[in-house]
Tab-separated table of N, CA, C and O in Angstrom:
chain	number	residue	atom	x	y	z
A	1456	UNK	N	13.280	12.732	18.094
A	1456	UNK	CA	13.126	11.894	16.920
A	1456	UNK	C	13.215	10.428	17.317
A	1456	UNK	O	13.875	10.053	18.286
A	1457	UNK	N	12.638	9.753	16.658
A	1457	UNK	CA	12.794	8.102	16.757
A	1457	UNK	C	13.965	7.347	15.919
A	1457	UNK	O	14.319	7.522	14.753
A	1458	UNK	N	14.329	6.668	16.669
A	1458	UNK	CA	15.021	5.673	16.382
A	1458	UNK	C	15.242	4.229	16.330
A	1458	UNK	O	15.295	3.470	17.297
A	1459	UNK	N	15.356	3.954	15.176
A	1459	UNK	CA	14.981	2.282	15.167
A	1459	UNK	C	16.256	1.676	14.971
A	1459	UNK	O	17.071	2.126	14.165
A	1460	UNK	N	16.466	0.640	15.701
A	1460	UNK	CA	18.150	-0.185	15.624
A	1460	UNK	C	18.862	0.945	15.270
A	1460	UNK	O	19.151	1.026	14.076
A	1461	UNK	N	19.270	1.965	16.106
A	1461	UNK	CA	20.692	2.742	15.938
A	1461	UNK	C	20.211	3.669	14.396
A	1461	UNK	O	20.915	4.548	13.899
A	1462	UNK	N	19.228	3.334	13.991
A	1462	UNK	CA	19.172	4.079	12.271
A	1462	UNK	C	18.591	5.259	12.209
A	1462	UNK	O	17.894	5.449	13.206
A	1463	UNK	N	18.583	6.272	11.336
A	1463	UNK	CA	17.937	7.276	11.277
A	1463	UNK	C	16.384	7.198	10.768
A	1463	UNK	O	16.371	6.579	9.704
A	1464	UNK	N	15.213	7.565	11.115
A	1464	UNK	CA	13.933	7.137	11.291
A	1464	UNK	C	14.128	7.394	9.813
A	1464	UNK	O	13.688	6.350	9.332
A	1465	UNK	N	14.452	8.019	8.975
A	1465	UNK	CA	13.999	8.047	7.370
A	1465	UNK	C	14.639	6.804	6.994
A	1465	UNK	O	13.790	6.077	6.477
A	1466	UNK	N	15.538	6.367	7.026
A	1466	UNK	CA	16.179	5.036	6.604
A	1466	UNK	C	15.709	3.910	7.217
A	1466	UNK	O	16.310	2.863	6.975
A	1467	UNK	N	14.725	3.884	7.992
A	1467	UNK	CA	14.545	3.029	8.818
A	1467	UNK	C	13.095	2.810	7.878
A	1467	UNK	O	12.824	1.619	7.727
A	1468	UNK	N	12.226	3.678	7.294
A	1468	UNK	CA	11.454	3.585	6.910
A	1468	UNK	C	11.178	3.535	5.386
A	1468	UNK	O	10.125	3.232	4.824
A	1469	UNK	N	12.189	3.847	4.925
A	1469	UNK	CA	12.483	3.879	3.358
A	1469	UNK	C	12.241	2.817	2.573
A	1469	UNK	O	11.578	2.867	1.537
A	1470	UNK	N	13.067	1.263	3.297
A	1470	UNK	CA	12.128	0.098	2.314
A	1470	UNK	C	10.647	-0.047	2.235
A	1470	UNK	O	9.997	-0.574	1.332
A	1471	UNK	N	10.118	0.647	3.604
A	1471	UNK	CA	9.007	0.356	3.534
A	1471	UNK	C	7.570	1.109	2.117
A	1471	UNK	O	6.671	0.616	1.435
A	1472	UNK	N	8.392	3.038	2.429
A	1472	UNK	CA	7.269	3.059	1.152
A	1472	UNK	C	7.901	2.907	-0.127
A	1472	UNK	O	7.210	3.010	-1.140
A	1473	UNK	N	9.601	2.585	-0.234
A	1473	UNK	CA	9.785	2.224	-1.611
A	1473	UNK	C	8.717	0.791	-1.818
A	1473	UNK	O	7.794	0.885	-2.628
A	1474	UNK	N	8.882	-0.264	-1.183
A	1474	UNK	CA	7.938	-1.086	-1.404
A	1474	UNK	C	6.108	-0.554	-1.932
A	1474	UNK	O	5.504	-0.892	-2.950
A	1475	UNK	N	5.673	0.291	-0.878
A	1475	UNK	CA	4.377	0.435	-1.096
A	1475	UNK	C	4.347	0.790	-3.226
A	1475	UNK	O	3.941	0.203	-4.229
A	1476	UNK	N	5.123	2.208	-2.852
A	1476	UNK	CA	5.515	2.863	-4.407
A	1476	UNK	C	5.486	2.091	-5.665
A	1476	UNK	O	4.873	2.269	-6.718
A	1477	UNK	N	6.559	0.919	-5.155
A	1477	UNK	CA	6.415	0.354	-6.452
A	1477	UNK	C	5.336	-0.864	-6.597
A	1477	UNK	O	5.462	-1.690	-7.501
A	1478	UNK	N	4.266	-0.926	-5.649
A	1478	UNK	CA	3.101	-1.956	-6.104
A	1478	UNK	C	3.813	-2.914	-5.359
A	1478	UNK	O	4.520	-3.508	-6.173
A	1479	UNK	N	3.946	-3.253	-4.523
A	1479	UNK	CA	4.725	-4.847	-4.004
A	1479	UNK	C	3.835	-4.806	-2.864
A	1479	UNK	O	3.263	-5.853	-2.562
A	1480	UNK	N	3.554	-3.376	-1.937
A	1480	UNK	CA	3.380	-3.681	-0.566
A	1480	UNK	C	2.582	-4.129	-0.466
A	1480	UNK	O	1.824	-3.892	-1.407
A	1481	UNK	N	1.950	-5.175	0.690
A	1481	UNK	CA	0.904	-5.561	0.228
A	1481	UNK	C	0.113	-4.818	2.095
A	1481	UNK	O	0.146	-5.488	3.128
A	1482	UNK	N	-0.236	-3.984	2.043
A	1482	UNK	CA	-0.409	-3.457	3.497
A	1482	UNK	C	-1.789	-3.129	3.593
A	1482	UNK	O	-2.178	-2.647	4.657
A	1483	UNK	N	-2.702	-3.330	2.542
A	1483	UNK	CA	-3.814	-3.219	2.493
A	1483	UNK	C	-4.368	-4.810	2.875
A	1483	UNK	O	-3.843	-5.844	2.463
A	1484	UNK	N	-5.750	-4.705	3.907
A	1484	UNK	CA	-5.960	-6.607	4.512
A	1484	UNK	C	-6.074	-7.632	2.940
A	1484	UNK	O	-6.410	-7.289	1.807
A	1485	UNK	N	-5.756	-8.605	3.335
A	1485	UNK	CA	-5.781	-9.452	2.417
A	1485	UNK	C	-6.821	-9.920	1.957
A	1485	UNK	O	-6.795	-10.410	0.828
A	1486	UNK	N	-8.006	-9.893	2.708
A	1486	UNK	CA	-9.711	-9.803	2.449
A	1486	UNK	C	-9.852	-9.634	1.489
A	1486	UNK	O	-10.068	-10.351	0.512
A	1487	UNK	N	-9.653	-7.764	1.792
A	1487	UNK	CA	-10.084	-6.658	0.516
A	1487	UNK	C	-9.470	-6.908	-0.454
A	1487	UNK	O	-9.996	-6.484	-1.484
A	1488	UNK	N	-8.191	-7.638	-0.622
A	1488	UNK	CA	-7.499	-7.712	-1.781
A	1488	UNK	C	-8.337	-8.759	-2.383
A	1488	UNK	O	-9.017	-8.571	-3.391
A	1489	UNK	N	-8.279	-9.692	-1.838
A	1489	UNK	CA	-9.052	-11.154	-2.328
A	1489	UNK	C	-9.903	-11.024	-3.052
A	1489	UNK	O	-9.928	-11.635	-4.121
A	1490	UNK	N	-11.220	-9.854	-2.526
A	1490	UNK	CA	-11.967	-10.058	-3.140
A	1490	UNK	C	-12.350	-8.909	-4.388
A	1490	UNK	O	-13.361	-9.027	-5.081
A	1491	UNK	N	-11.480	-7.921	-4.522
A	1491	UNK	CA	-11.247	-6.919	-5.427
A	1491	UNK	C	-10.637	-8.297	-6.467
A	1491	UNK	O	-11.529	-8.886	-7.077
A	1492	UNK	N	-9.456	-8.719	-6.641
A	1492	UNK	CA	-9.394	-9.654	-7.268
A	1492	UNK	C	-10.043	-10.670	-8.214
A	1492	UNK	O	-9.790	-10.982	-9.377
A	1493	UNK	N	-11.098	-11.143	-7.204
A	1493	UNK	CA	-12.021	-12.139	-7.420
A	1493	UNK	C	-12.800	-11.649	-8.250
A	1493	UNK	O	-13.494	-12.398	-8.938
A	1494	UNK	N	-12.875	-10.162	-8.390
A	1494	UNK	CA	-13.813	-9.184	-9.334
A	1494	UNK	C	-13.696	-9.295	-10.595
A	1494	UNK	O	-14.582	-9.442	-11.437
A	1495	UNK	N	-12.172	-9.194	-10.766
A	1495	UNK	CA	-11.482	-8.876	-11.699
A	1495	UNK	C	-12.382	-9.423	-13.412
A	1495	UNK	O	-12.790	-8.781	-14.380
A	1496	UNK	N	-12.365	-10.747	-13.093
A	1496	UNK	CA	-13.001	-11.426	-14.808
A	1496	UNK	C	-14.299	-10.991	-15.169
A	1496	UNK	O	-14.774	-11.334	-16.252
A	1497	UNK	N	-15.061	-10.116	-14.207
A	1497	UNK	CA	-16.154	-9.599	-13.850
A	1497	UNK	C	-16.523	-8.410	-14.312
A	1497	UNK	O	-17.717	-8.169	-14.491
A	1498	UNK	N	-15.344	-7.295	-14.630
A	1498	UNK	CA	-15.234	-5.970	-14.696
A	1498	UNK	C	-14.467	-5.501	-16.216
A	1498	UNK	O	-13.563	-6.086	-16.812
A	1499	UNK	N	-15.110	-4.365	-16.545
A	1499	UNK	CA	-14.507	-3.955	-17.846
A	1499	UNK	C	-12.895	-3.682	-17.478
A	1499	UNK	O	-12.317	-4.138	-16.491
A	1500	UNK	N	-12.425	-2.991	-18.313
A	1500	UNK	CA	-11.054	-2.638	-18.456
A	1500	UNK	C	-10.724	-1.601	-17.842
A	1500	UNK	O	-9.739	-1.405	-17.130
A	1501	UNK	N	-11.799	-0.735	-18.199
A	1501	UNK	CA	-11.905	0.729	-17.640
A	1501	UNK	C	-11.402	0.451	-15.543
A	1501	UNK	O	-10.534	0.957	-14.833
A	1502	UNK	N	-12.256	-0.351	-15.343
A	1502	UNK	CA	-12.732	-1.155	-13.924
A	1502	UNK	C	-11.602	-1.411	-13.434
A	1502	UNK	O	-11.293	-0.930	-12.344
A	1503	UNK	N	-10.741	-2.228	-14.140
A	1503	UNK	CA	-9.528	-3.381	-13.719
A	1503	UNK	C	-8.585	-2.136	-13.394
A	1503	UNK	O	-7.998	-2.071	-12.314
A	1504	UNK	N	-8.492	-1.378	-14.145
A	1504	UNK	CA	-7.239	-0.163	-13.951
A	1504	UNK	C	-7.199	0.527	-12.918
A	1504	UNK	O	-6.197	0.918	-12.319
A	1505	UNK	N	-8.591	0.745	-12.607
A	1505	UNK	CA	-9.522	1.829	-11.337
A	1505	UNK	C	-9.269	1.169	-10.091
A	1505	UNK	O	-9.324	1.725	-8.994
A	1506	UNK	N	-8.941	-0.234	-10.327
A	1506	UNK	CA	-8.962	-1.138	-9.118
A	1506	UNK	C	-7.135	-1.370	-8.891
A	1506	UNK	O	-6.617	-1.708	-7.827
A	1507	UNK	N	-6.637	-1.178	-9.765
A	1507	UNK	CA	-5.083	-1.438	-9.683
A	1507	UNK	C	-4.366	-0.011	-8.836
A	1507	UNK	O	-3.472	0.072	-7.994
A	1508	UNK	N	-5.348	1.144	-9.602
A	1508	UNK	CA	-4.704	2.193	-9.096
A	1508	UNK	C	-5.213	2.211	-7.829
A	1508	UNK	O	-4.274	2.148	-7.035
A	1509	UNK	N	-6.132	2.262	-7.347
A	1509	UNK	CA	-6.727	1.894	-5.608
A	1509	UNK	C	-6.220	1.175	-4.727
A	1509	UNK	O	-6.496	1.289	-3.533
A	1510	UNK	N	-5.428	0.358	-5.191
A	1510	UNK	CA	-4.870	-0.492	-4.491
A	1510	UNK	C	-3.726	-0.503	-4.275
A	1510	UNK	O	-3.263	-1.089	-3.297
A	1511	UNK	N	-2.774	0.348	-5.412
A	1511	UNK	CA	-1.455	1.340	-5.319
A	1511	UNK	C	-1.625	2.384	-4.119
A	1511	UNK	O	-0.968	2.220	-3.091
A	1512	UNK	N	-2.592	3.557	-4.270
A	1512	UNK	CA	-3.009	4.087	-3.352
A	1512	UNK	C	-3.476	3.784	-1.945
A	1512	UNK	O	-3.364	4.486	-0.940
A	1513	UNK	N	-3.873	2.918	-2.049
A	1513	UNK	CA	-3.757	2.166	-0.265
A	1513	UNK	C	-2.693	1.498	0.278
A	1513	UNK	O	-2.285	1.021	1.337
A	1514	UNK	N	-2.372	1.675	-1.022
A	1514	UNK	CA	-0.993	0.845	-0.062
A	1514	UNK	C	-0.142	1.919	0.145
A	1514	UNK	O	0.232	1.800	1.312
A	1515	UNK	N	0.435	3.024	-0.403
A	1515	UNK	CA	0.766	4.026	-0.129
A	1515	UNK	C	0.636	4.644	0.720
A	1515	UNK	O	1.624	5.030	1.343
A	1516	UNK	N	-1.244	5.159	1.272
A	1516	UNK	CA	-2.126	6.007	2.229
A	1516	UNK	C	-0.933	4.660	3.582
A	1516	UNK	O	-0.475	5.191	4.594
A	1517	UNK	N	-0.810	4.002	3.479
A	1517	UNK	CA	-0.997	3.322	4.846
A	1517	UNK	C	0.781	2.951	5.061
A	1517	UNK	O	1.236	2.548	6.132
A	1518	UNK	N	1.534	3.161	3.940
A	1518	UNK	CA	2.552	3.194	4.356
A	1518	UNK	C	3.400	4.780	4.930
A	1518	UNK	O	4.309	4.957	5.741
A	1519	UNK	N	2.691	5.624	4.173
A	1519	UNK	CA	2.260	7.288	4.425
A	1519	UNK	C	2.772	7.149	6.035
A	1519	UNK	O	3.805	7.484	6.614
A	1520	UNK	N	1.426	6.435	6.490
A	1520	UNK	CA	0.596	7.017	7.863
A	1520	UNK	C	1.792	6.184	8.748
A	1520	UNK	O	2.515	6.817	9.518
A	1521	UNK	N	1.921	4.900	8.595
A	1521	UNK	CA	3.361	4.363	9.258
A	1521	UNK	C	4.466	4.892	9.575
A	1521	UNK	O	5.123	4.611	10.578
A	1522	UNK	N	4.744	5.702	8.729
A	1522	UNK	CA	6.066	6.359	8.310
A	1522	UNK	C	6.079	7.668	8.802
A	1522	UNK	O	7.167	8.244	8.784
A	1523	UNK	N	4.623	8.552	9.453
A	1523	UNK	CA	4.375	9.435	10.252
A	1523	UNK	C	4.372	9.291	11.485
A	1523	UNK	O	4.818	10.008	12.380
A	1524	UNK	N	3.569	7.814	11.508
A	1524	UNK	CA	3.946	7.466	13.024
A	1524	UNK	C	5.432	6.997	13.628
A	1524	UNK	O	5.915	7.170	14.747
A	1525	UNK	N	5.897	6.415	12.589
A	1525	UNK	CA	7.701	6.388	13.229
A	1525	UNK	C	8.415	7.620	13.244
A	1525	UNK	O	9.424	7.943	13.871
A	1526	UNK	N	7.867	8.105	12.624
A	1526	UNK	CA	8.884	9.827	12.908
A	1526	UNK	C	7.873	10.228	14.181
A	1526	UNK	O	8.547	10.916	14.948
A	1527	UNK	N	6.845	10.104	14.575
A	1527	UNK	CA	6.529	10.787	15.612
A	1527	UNK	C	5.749	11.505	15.467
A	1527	UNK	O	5.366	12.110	16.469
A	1528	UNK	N	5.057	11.834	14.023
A	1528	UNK	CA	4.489	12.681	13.978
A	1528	UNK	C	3.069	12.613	13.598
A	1528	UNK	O	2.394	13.641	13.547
């Protein structure tokens, strides 16, 4: 198992997808964010939501895959 500063790899990784979870992380490139954004005044409602939840989800998918790779797995 891995270990980061003396910690147990789940605790070591825990702020990270509580962050993703609650919408903060921002781990998706800042590009793509920019310009999903830039969309925004552009797009129905239906759109804006589709784009909020996508962007929850990537940030998730990629804190996921982090958090597999520090355990090792």
């Amino acid at each position: 198992q891995a270990q980061t500063q003396g910690m147990p790899p789940l605790a070591a990784i825990l702020p990270q997808l509580m962050q993703a979870m609650s919408g903060q992380g921002n781990l998706v490139r800042q590009e793509r964010v920019t310009l999903l954004r830039a969309m925004r005044p552009y797009l129905k409602d239906t759109r804006l939501a589709s784009i909020d939840r996508a962007l929850r989800m990537a940030n998730m998918t990629k804190a996921a895959t982090a958090a597999l790779h520090t355990l090792g797995r």
